Amino acid sequence: MTVRQTPAIEVARPASVQAFDPLSRPQVAERWQSNVRAADADNNVISILDMIGEDYWSGGGVTAKRVGAALRQIKAETLTVDINSPGGDFFEGVAIYNMLRQDSRPVQVRVLGLAASAASVIAMAGDALEIGRAGFLMVHNAWVAAIGNRHDLRSAAETIEPFDDAMAAVYAAKAGVDRSEASGWMDAETWFNGEKAVEIGLADALLEADLETKDEGGSASAMKRVSQALARQGFPRAERERLLREIHGGERKAAADVVRNADASWIADARSLLDTLKG
């Protein structure tokens, strides 16, 4: 059973509620670049690079059934989930979220482009969530399609209130904010770019590639080598990125502490790299 502290989402699918069609929203359609893919995919990677739920028109879509099959097939001790999705079926997203959350292995989520609507819920299942600097998380209230008189419409609104509350609880738990604040994000249909998502706590770090900058002094290469040295010592990616940000920003104390406590096999190399960055 997972040790993650994210809350479970317990909702049942009402027959009268239909899935959100993300591409019917111009803002979503414009920001989703369906061609965004990871450069390389290891054998422990689950790719969610399409609409959530089965797309009956194209035959595509990412379903809980497909993700469940991938989880059973992957034998690695850790899981990576790459996301670039405009969202879609809320209930398929909830099922995928719960599958990832209940898996006993550490889960790393990487938002390569867009994680909107139901896809943003899935992203919250990770132990660590990384996002591209130019990536986006979008959160909003659940959508329905309702037909009928005023009583039917009122009933439909009441039906989806628990769904919104469940999503707000998940976002709030991830960001460490009150549920009311997360609900406000959803009410406003809020878009968070990569840096903002990290700032408010919905993401843990930028993708490693976004921490590397080109300059004449070659500090980008040195940063990469420091990251690789930390990785060899078993430091999680999110912790490596935090240290690299501190180094890049001139806050070298934390990095120096790591160097002092590290194994002798790479301590000299790390000190040399830190001196390079200082220059």
PDB file of C-alpha atoms in Angstrom:
ATOM      1  CA  MET A   1       0.000   0.000   0.000  1.00  0.00           C
ATOM      2  CA  THR A   2       1.284   3.477  -0.812  1.00  0.00           C
ATOM      3  CA  VAL A   3       2.837   5.688   1.822  1.00  0.00           C
ATOM      4  CA  ARG A   4       1.792   8.813  -0.037  1.00  0.00           C
ATOM      5  CA  GLN A   5      -0.416  11.172   1.922  1.00  0.00           C
ATOM      6  CA  THR A   6      -2.617  12.254  -0.979  1.00  0.00           C
ATOM      7  CA  PRO A   7      -6.294  11.604  -0.278  1.00  0.00           C
ATOM      8  CA  ALA A   8      -8.302   8.960  -2.062  1.00  0.00           C
ATOM      9  CA  ILE A   9     -11.063  10.073  -4.411  1.00  0.00           C
ATOM     10  CA  GLU A  10     -14.242   8.110  -3.848  1.00  0.00           C
ATOM     11  CA  VAL A  11     -16.955   8.977  -6.342  1.00  0.00           C
ATOM     12  CA  ALA A  12     -19.366   6.922  -8.416  1.00  0.00           C
ATOM     13  CA  ARG A  13     -20.172   7.703 -12.026  1.00  0.00           C
ATOM     14  CA  PRO A  14     -23.742   8.992 -12.435  1.00  0.00           C
ATOM     15  CA  ALA A  15     -25.271   7.836 -15.673  1.00  0.00           C
ATOM     16  CA  SER A  16     -26.489  11.314 -16.636  1.00  0.00           C
ATOM     17  CA  VAL A  17     -23.110  13.063 -16.313  1.00  0.00           C
ATOM     18  CA  GLN A  18     -21.001  13.220 -19.454  1.00  0.00           C
ATOM     19  CA  ALA A  19     -17.261  13.751 -19.812  1.00  0.00           C
ATOM     20  CA  PHE A  20     -15.651  17.145 -20.343  1.00  0.00           C
ATOM     21  CA  ASP A  21     -14.628  17.658 -23.966  1.00  0.00           C
ATOM     22  CA  PRO A  22     -11.333  19.531 -23.526  1.00  0.00           C
ATOM     23  CA  LEU A  23     -10.811  20.431 -27.163  1.00  0.00           C
ATOM     24  CA  SER A  24     -14.158  22.262 -27.221  1.00  0.00           C
ATOM     25  CA  ARG A  25     -12.418  24.948 -25.137  1.00  0.00           C
ATOM     26  CA  PRO A  26     -10.248  27.195 -27.355  1.00  0.00           C
ATOM     27  CA  GLN A  27      -7.781  27.944 -24.556  1.00  0.00           C
ATOM     28  CA  VAL A  28      -7.159  24.236 -23.984  1.00  0.00           C
ATOM     29  CA  ALA A  29      -6.916  23.416 -27.691  1.00  0.00           C
ATOM     30  CA  GLU A  30      -4.412  26.229 -28.243  1.00  0.00           C
ATOM     31  CA  ARG A  31      -2.106  25.227 -25.383  1.00  0.00           C
ATOM     32  CA  TRP A  32      -2.049  21.499 -25.953  1.00  0.00           C
ATOM     33  CA  GLN A  33       0.742  20.509 -28.330  1.00  0.00           C
ATOM     34  CA  SER A  34      -0.009  16.892 -29.065  1.00  0.00           C
ATOM     35  CA  ASN A  35       3.436  16.328 -30.590  1.00  0.00           C
ATOM     36  CA  VAL A  36       5.266  16.839 -27.275  1.00  0.00           C
ATOM     37  CA  ARG A  37       6.979  13.581 -26.325  1.00  0.00           C
ATOM     38  CA  ALA A  38       9.816  12.498 -24.072  1.00  0.00           C
ATOM     39  CA  ALA A  39      13.099  12.157 -25.974  1.00  0.00           C
ATOM     40  CA  ASP A  40      13.674   8.668 -24.581  1.00  0.00           C
ATOM     41  CA  ALA A  41      11.326   6.274 -22.810  1.00  0.00           C
ATOM     42  CA  ASP A  42      12.689   3.746 -20.350  1.00  0.00           C
ATOM     43  CA  ASN A  43      10.916   0.485 -19.644  1.00  0.00           C
ATOM     44  CA  ASN A  44       9.393   1.905 -16.461  1.00  0.00           C
ATOM     45  CA  VAL A  45       7.631   4.839 -18.150  1.00  0.00           C
ATOM     46  CA  ILE A  46       3.873   5.175 -18.601  1.00  0.00           C
ATOM     47  CA  SER A  47       3.053   7.773 -21.259  1.00  0.00           C
ATOM     48  CA  ILE A  48      -0.194   9.727 -20.947  1.00  0.00           C
ATOM     49  CA  LEU A  49      -0.008  11.786 -24.126  1.00  0.00           C
ATOM     50  CA  ASP A  50      -3.621  11.945 -25.241  1.00  0.00           C
ATOM     51  CA  MET A  51      -7.093  12.784 -24.012  1.00  0.00           C
ATOM     52  CA  ILE A  52      -8.199  11.023 -20.830  1.00  0.00           C
ATOM     53  CA  GLY A  53     -10.787   8.345 -21.545  1.00  0.00           C
ATOM     54  CA  GLU A  54     -11.570   6.510 -24.727  1.00  0.00           C
ATOM     55  CA  ASP A  55     -11.909   8.658 -27.818  1.00  0.00           C
ATOM     56  CA  TYR A  56     -14.601   6.892 -29.813  1.00  0.00           C
ATOM     57  CA  TRP A  57     -14.010   9.027 -32.882  1.00  0.00           C
ATOM     58  CA  SER A  58     -10.283   8.455 -33.315  1.00  0.00           C
ATOM     59  CA  GLY A  59      -9.844   5.236 -31.364  1.00  0.00           C
ATOM     60  CA  GLY A  60      -7.267   6.928 -29.142  1.00  0.00           C
ATOM     61  CA  GLY A  61      -7.390   8.136 -25.575  1.00  0.00           C
ATOM     62  CA  VAL A  62      -5.818   6.996 -22.310  1.00  0.00           C
ATOM     63  CA  THR A  63      -8.001   4.712 -20.212  1.00  0.00           C
ATOM     64  CA  ALA A  64      -7.678   3.244 -16.736  1.00  0.00           C
ATOM     65  CA  LYS A  65      -7.682  -0.189 -18.361  1.00  0.00           C
ATOM     66  CA  ARG A  66      -4.606   0.665 -20.418  1.00  0.00           C
ATOM     67  CA  VAL A  67      -2.760   2.177 -17.438  1.00  0.00           C
ATOM     68  CA  GLY A  68      -3.641  -0.817 -15.284  1.00  0.00           C
ATOM     69  CA  ALA A  69      -2.178  -3.147 -17.902  1.00  0.00           C
ATOM     70  CA  ALA A  70       1.014  -1.061 -18.029  1.00  0.00           C
ATOM     71  CA  LEU A  71       1.363  -1.172 -14.254  1.00  0.00           C
ATOM     72  CA  ARG A  72       1.087  -4.954 -14.266  1.00  0.00           C
ATOM     73  CA  GLN A  73       3.651  -5.246 -17.067  1.00  0.00           C
ATOM     74  CA  ILE A  74       6.305  -2.954 -15.568  1.00  0.00           C
ATOM     75  CA  LYS A  75       8.619  -4.880 -13.240  1.00  0.00           C
ATOM     76  CA  ALA A  76      10.901  -1.976 -12.293  1.00  0.00           C
ATOM     77  CA  GLU A  77      11.083  -0.798  -8.698  1.00  0.00           C
ATOM     78  CA  THR A  78      10.108   2.775  -9.614  1.00  0.00           C
ATOM     79  CA  LEU A  79       7.571   4.271 -11.996  1.00  0.00           C
ATOM     80  CA  THR A  80       7.708   7.365 -14.193  1.00  0.00           C
ATOM     81  CA  VAL A  81       4.552   8.883 -15.659  1.00  0.00           C
ATOM     82  CA  ASP A  82       4.956  11.349 -18.541  1.00  0.00           C
ATOM     83  CA  ILE A  83       1.931  13.595 -19.085  1.00  0.00           C
ATOM     84  CA  ASN A  84       0.917  15.822 -21.975  1.00  0.00           C
ATOM     85  CA  SER A  85      -2.867  15.776 -21.987  1.00  0.00           C
ATOM     86  CA  PRO A  86      -5.728  18.281 -22.310  1.00  0.00           C
ATOM     87  CA  GLY A  87      -7.837  16.207 -19.896  1.00  0.00           C
ATOM     88  CA  GLY A  88     -11.146  14.536 -20.606  1.00  0.00           C
ATOM     89  CA  ASP A  89     -13.194  11.974 -18.699  1.00  0.00           C
ATOM     90  CA  PHE A  90     -13.100  12.857 -15.003  1.00  0.00           C
ATOM     91  CA  PHE A  91     -13.926   9.328 -13.859  1.00  0.00           C
ATOM     92  CA  GLU A  92     -11.217   7.721 -15.976  1.00  0.00           C
ATOM     93  CA  GLY A  93      -8.826  10.283 -14.535  1.00  0.00           C
ATOM     94  CA  VAL A  94      -9.911   9.433 -10.986  1.00  0.00           C
ATOM     95  CA  ALA A  95      -9.431   5.720 -11.651  1.00  0.00           C
ATOM     96  CA  ILE A  96      -5.915   6.303 -13.028  1.00  0.00           C
ATOM     97  CA  TYR A  97      -5.076   8.594 -10.094  1.00  0.00           C
ATOM     98  CA  ASN A  98      -6.140   5.937  -7.604  1.00  0.00           C
ATOM     99  CA  MET A  99      -4.249   3.201  -9.460  1.00  0.00           C
ATOM    100  CA  LEU A 100      -1.014   5.174  -9.286  1.00  0.00           C
ATOM    101  CA  ARG A 101      -1.640   6.200  -5.713  1.00  0.00           C
ATOM    102  CA  GLN A 102      -2.229   2.621  -4.572  1.00  0.00           C
ATOM    103  CA  ASP A 103       0.863   1.225  -6.299  1.00  0.00           C
ATOM    104  CA  SER A 104       3.542   0.439  -3.725  1.00  0.00           C
ATOM    105  CA  ARG A 105       6.384   1.758  -5.903  1.00  0.00           C
ATOM    106  CA  PRO A 106       7.658   5.366  -5.922  1.00  0.00           C
ATOM    107  CA  VAL A 107       5.985   7.337  -8.716  1.00  0.00           C
ATOM    108  CA  GLN A 108       7.633  10.256 -10.494  1.00  0.00           C
ATOM    109  CA  VAL A 109       5.342  12.414 -12.652  1.00  0.00           C
ATOM    110  CA  ARG A 110       6.751  14.611 -15.424  1.00  0.00           C
ATOM    111  CA  VAL A 111       4.459  17.176 -17.050  1.00  0.00           C
ATOM    112  CA  LEU A 112       6.074  17.558 -20.452  1.00  0.00           C
ATOM    113  CA  GLY A 113       3.594  20.038 -21.869  1.00  0.00           C
ATOM    114  CA  LEU A 114       0.077  20.292 -20.473  1.00  0.00           C
ATOM    115  CA  ALA A 115      -1.768  18.564 -17.667  1.00  0.00           C
ATOM    116  CA  ALA A 116      -5.256  20.057 -17.762  1.00  0.00           C
ATOM    117  CA  SER A 117      -8.512  19.080 -16.094  1.00  0.00           C
ATOM    118  CA  ALA A 118      -8.568  15.326 -15.403  1.00  0.00           C
ATOM    119  CA  ALA A 119      -4.899  15.063 -16.378  1.00  0.00           C
ATOM    120  CA  SER A 120      -3.988  17.493 -13.598  1.00  0.00           C
ATOM    121  CA  VAL A 121      -5.722  15.165 -11.136  1.00  0.00           C
ATOM    122  CA  ILE A 122      -3.598  12.255 -12.377  1.00  0.00           C
ATOM    123  CA  ALA A 123      -0.465  14.369 -11.946  1.00  0.00           C
ATOM    124  CA  MET A 124      -1.202  14.747  -8.234  1.00  0.00           C
ATOM    125  CA  ALA A 125      -0.644  10.996  -7.692  1.00  0.00           C
ATOM    126  CA  GLY A 126       3.142  11.284  -7.970  1.00  0.00           C
ATOM    127  CA  ASP A 127       5.577  11.195  -5.073  1.00  0.00           C
ATOM    128  CA  ALA A 128       7.468  13.843  -7.035  1.00  0.00           C
ATOM    129  CA  LEU A 129       5.971  16.058  -9.727  1.00  0.00           C
ATOM    130  CA  GLU A 130       8.208  17.820 -12.232  1.00  0.00           C
ATOM    131  CA  ILE A 131       6.985  20.229 -14.876  1.00  0.00           C
ATOM    132  CA  GLY A 132       8.542  21.949 -17.866  1.00  0.00           C
ATOM    133  CA  ARG A 133       9.237  25.636 -17.510  1.00  0.00           C
ATOM    134  CA  ALA A 134       6.947  26.213 -20.487  1.00  0.00           C
ATOM    135  CA  GLY A 135       4.462  23.573 -19.304  1.00  0.00           C
ATOM    136  CA  PHE A 136       1.059  24.168 -17.727  1.00  0.00           C
ATOM    137  CA  LEU A 137      -1.229  22.766 -15.071  1.00  0.00           C
ATOM    138  CA  MET A 138      -4.890  23.740 -15.431  1.00  0.00           C
ATOM    139  CA  VAL A 139      -7.505  23.173 -12.736  1.00  0.00           C
ATOM    140  CA  HIS A 140     -11.234  23.811 -12.979  1.00  0.00           C
ATOM    141  CA  ASN A 141     -14.582  22.554 -11.758  1.00  0.00           C
ATOM    142  CA  ALA A 142     -16.143  19.413 -13.187  1.00  0.00           C
ATOM    143  CA  TRP A 143     -18.268  19.750 -16.301  1.00  0.00           C
ATOM    144  CA  VAL A 144     -21.602  18.127 -17.088  1.00  0.00           C
ATOM    145  CA  ALA A 145     -24.104  18.030 -19.917  1.00  0.00           C
ATOM    146  CA  ALA A 146     -27.610  18.318 -18.482  1.00  0.00           C
ATOM    147  CA  ILE A 147     -31.037  18.457 -20.122  1.00  0.00           C
ATOM    148  CA  GLY A 148     -34.364  18.976 -18.416  1.00  0.00           C
ATOM    149  CA  ASN A 149     -36.404  21.349 -16.329  1.00  0.00           C
ATOM    150  CA  ARG A 150     -35.153  23.514 -13.485  1.00  0.00           C
ATOM    151  CA  HIS A 151     -35.377  20.634 -11.032  1.00  0.00           C
ATOM    152  CA  ASP A 152     -33.239  18.437 -13.279  1.00  0.00           C
ATOM    153  CA  LEU A 153     -30.658  21.177 -13.715  1.00  0.00           C
ATOM    154  CA  ARG A 154     -30.536  21.881  -9.995  1.00  0.00           C
ATOM    155  CA  SER A 155     -30.101  18.178  -9.352  1.00  0.00           C
ATOM    156  CA  ALA A 156     -27.246  18.023 -11.864  1.00  0.00           C
ATOM    157  CA  ALA A 157     -25.466  20.879 -10.077  1.00  0.00           C
ATOM    158  CA  GLU A 158     -25.867  19.112  -6.738  1.00  0.00           C
ATOM    159  CA  THR A 159     -24.619  15.862  -8.256  1.00  0.00           C
ATOM    160  CA  ILE A 160     -21.244  17.277  -9.261  1.00  0.00           C
ATOM    161  CA  GLU A 161     -20.539  19.222  -6.055  1.00  0.00           C
ATOM    162  CA  PRO A 162     -18.815  16.194  -4.422  1.00  0.00           C
ATOM    163  CA  PHE A 163     -16.571  15.843  -7.480  1.00  0.00           C
ATOM    164  CA  ASP A 164     -15.365  19.437  -7.149  1.00  0.00           C
ATOM    165  CA  ASP A 165     -14.838  18.965  -3.426  1.00  0.00           C
ATOM    166  CA  ALA A 166     -12.796  15.808  -4.034  1.00  0.00           C
ATOM    167  CA  MET A 167     -10.552  17.562  -6.571  1.00  0.00           C
ATOM    168  CA  ALA A 168     -10.074  20.567  -4.287  1.00  0.00           C
ATOM    169  CA  ALA A 169      -8.979  18.213  -1.492  1.00  0.00           C
ATOM    170  CA  VAL A 170      -6.336  16.654  -3.752  1.00  0.00           C
ATOM    171  CA  TYR A 171      -4.927  19.985  -4.964  1.00  0.00           C
ATOM    172  CA  ALA A 172      -4.961  21.403  -1.430  1.00  0.00           C
ATOM    173  CA  ALA A 173      -3.126  18.374  -0.038  1.00  0.00           C
ATOM    174  CA  LYS A 174      -0.436  18.656  -2.707  1.00  0.00           C
ATOM    175  CA  ALA A 175       0.076  22.424  -2.377  1.00  0.00           C
ATOM    176  CA  GLY A 176      -0.345  22.536   1.400  1.00  0.00           C
ATOM    177  CA  VAL A 177      -3.129  25.137   1.267  1.00  0.00           C
ATOM    178  CA  ASP A 178      -6.670  25.334   2.591  1.00  0.00           C
ATOM    179  CA  ARG A 179      -9.316  23.571   0.536  1.00  0.00           C
ATOM    180  CA  SER A 180     -11.108  26.885   0.056  1.00  0.00           C
ATOM    181  CA  GLU A 181      -8.050  28.311  -1.712  1.00  0.00           C
ATOM    182  CA  ALA A 182      -7.865  25.336  -4.047  1.00  0.00           C
ATOM    183  CA  SER A 183     -11.594  25.709  -4.731  1.00  0.00           C
ATOM    184  CA  GLY A 184     -10.931  29.317  -5.690  1.00  0.00           C
ATOM    185  CA  TRP A 185      -8.377  28.173  -8.260  1.00  0.00           C
ATOM    186  CA  MET A 186     -10.944  25.808  -9.707  1.00  0.00           C
ATOM    187  CA  ASP A 187     -13.715  28.402  -9.757  1.00  0.00           C
ATOM    188  CA  ALA A 188     -11.458  30.705 -11.765  1.00  0.00           C
ATOM    189  CA  GLU A 189     -10.262  27.923 -14.129  1.00  0.00           C
ATOM    190  CA  THR A 190      -6.650  28.708 -13.277  1.00  0.00           C
ATOM    191  CA  TRP A 191      -3.631  28.067 -15.493  1.00  0.00           C
ATOM    192  CA  PHE A 192      -0.277  27.640 -13.748  1.00  0.00           C
ATOM    193  CA  ASN A 193       2.889  27.733 -15.822  1.00  0.00           C
ATOM    194  CA  GLY A 194       5.856  25.663 -14.697  1.00  0.00           C
ATOM    195  CA  GLU A 195       7.465  28.235 -12.426  1.00  0.00           C
ATOM    196  CA  LYS A 196       4.157  29.228 -10.829  1.00  0.00           C
ATOM    197  CA  ALA A 197       3.181  25.599 -10.253  1.00  0.00           C
ATOM    198  CA  VAL A 198       6.458  25.055  -8.377  1.00  0.00           C
ATOM    199  CA  GLU A 199       6.058  28.314  -6.473  1.00  0.00           C
ATOM    200  CA  ILE A 200       2.612  27.471  -5.085  1.00  0.00           C
ATOM    201  CA  GLY A 201       3.456  23.824  -4.420  1.00  0.00           C
ATOM    202  CA  LEU A 202       1.410  21.993  -7.041  1.00  0.00           C
ATOM    203  CA  ALA A 203       4.713  20.841  -8.561  1.00  0.00           C
ATOM    204  CA  ASP A 204       7.937  19.974  -6.772  1.00  0.00           C
ATOM    205  CA  ALA A 205      10.486  21.076  -9.356  1.00  0.00           C
ATOM    206  CA  LEU A 206      11.087  22.015 -12.960  1.00  0.00           C
ATOM    207  CA  LEU A 207      12.225  19.323 -15.344  1.00  0.00           C
ATOM    208  CA  GLU A 208      15.958  18.785 -15.059  1.00  0.00           C
ATOM    209  CA  ALA A 209      16.563  20.086 -18.583  1.00  0.00           C
ATOM    210  CA  ASP A 210      15.029  23.430 -17.600  1.00  0.00           C
ATOM    211  CA  LEU A 211      17.616  23.903 -14.857  1.00  0.00           C
ATOM    212  CA  GLU A 212      20.432  23.903 -17.387  1.00  0.00           C
ATOM    213  CA  THR A 213      21.256  27.254 -18.961  1.00  0.00           C
ATOM    214  CA  LYS A 214      23.829  28.045 -21.631  1.00  0.00           C
ATOM    215  CA  ASP A 215      26.548  30.573 -20.821  1.00  0.00           C
ATOM    216  CA  GLU A 216      30.105  31.289 -21.748  1.00  0.00           C
ATOM    217  CA  GLY A 217      31.485  29.928 -18.497  1.00  0.00           C
ATOM    218  CA  GLY A 218      30.179  26.421 -19.096  1.00  0.00           C
ATOM    219  CA  SER A 219      28.169  26.348 -15.851  1.00  0.00           C
ATOM    220  CA  ALA A 220      25.378  24.366 -17.537  1.00  0.00           C
ATOM    221  CA  SER A 221      27.755  21.468 -18.136  1.00  0.00           C
ATOM    222  CA  ALA A 222      29.027  21.732 -14.560  1.00  0.00           C
ATOM    223  CA  MET A 223      25.447  21.727 -13.257  1.00  0.00           C
ATOM    224  CA  LYS A 224      24.732  18.568 -15.192  1.00  0.00           C
ATOM    225  CA  ARG A 225      27.837  16.862 -13.832  1.00  0.00           C
ATOM    226  CA  VAL A 226      26.908  17.815 -10.253  1.00  0.00           C
ATOM    227  CA  SER A 227      23.431  16.389 -10.829  1.00  0.00           C
ATOM    228  CA  GLN A 228      24.901  13.161 -12.154  1.00  0.00           C
ATOM    229  CA  ALA A 229      27.219  12.897  -9.154  1.00  0.00           C
ATOM    230  CA  LEU A 230      24.298  13.376  -6.767  1.00  0.00           C
ATOM    231  CA  ALA A 231      22.274  10.801  -8.680  1.00  0.00           C
ATOM    232  CA  ARG A 232      25.042   8.237  -8.237  1.00  0.00           C
ATOM    233  CA  GLN A 233      24.732   8.750  -4.501  1.00  0.00           C
ATOM    234  CA  GLY A 234      21.013   7.993  -4.608  1.00  0.00           C
ATOM    235  CA  PHE A 235      19.643  11.523  -4.220  1.00  0.00           C
ATOM    236  CA  PRO A 236      16.055  11.775  -5.591  1.00  0.00           C
ATOM    237  CA  ARG A 237      15.631  13.983  -8.644  1.00  0.00           C
ATOM    238  CA  ALA A 238      13.536  16.583  -6.782  1.00  0.00           C
ATOM    239  CA  GLU A 239      16.253  16.951  -4.120  1.00  0.00           C
ATOM    240  CA  ARG A 240      18.954  17.239  -6.790  1.00  0.00           C
ATOM    241  CA  GLU A 241      17.029  20.021  -8.495  1.00  0.00           C
ATOM    242  CA  ARG A 242      16.539  21.898  -5.227  1.00  0.00           C
ATOM    243  CA  LEU A 243      20.290  21.830  -4.588  1.00  0.00           C
ATOM    244  CA  LEU A 244      21.071  22.906  -8.150  1.00  0.00           C
ATOM    245  CA  ARG A 245      18.713  25.871  -7.836  1.00  0.00           C
ATOM    246  CA  GLU A 246      20.514  26.923  -4.653  1.00  0.00           C
ATOM    247  CA  ILE A 247      23.891  26.581  -6.374  1.00  0.00           C
ATOM    248  CA  HIS A 248      22.726  28.521  -9.421  1.00  0.00           C
ATOM    249  CA  GLY A 249      21.280  31.248  -7.216  1.00  0.00           C
ATOM    250  CA  GLY A 250      24.479  31.628  -5.229  1.00  0.00           C
ATOM    251  CA  GLU A 251      23.228  29.860  -2.110  1.00  0.00           C
ATOM    252  CA  ARG A 252      26.055  27.347  -1.785  1.00  0.00           C
ATOM    253  CA  LYS A 253      25.724  26.362   1.893  1.00  0.00           C
ATOM    254  CA  ALA A 254      23.316  23.473   1.268  1.00  0.00           C
ATOM    255  CA  ALA A 255      25.460  22.203  -1.588  1.00  0.00           C
ATOM    256  CA  ALA A 256      28.568  22.466   0.572  1.00  0.00           C
ATOM    257  CA  ASP A 257      26.858  20.444   3.303  1.00  0.00           C
ATOM    258  CA  VAL A 258      26.096  17.717   0.780  1.00  0.00           C
ATOM    259  CA  VAL A 259      29.713  17.693  -0.347  1.00  0.00           C
ATOM    260  CA  ARG A 260      31.009  17.432   3.221  1.00  0.00           C
ATOM    261  CA  ASN A 261      28.762  14.447   3.949  1.00  0.00           C
ATOM    262  CA  ALA A 262      29.253  12.649   0.644  1.00  0.00           C
ATOM    263  CA  ASP A 263      31.328   9.564  -0.081  1.00  0.00           C
ATOM    264  CA  ALA A 264      35.015  10.171  -0.760  1.00  0.00           C
ATOM    265  CA  SER A 265      34.665   8.558  -4.200  1.00  0.00           C
ATOM    266  CA  TRP A 266      33.297  11.748  -5.686  1.00  0.00           C
ATOM    267  CA  ILE A 267      33.870  14.481  -3.086  1.00  0.00           C
ATOM    268  CA  ALA A 268      36.918  15.987  -4.836  1.00  0.00           C
ATOM    269  CA  ASP A 269      35.092  16.112  -8.156  1.00  0.00           C
ATOM    270  CA  ALA A 270      32.060  17.790  -6.597  1.00  0.00           C
ATOM    271  CA  ARG A 271      34.201  20.412  -4.862  1.00  0.00           C
ATOM    272  CA  SER A 272      35.949  21.157  -8.146  1.00  0.00           C
ATOM    273  CA  LEU A 273      32.618  21.586  -9.887  1.00  0.00           C
ATOM    274  CA  LEU A 274      31.346  23.915  -7.168  1.00  0.00           C
ATOM    275  CA  ASP A 275      34.487  26.036  -7.582  1.00  0.00           C
ATOM    276  CA  THR A 276      33.754  26.163 -11.316  1.00  0.00           C
ATOM    277  CA  LEU A 277      30.237  27.401 -10.620  1.00  0.00           C
ATOM    278  CA  LYS A 278      31.534  30.008  -8.178  1.00  0.00           C
ATOM    279  CA  GLY A 279      33.696  31.432 -10.927  1.00  0.00           C
TER     280      GLY A 279
END
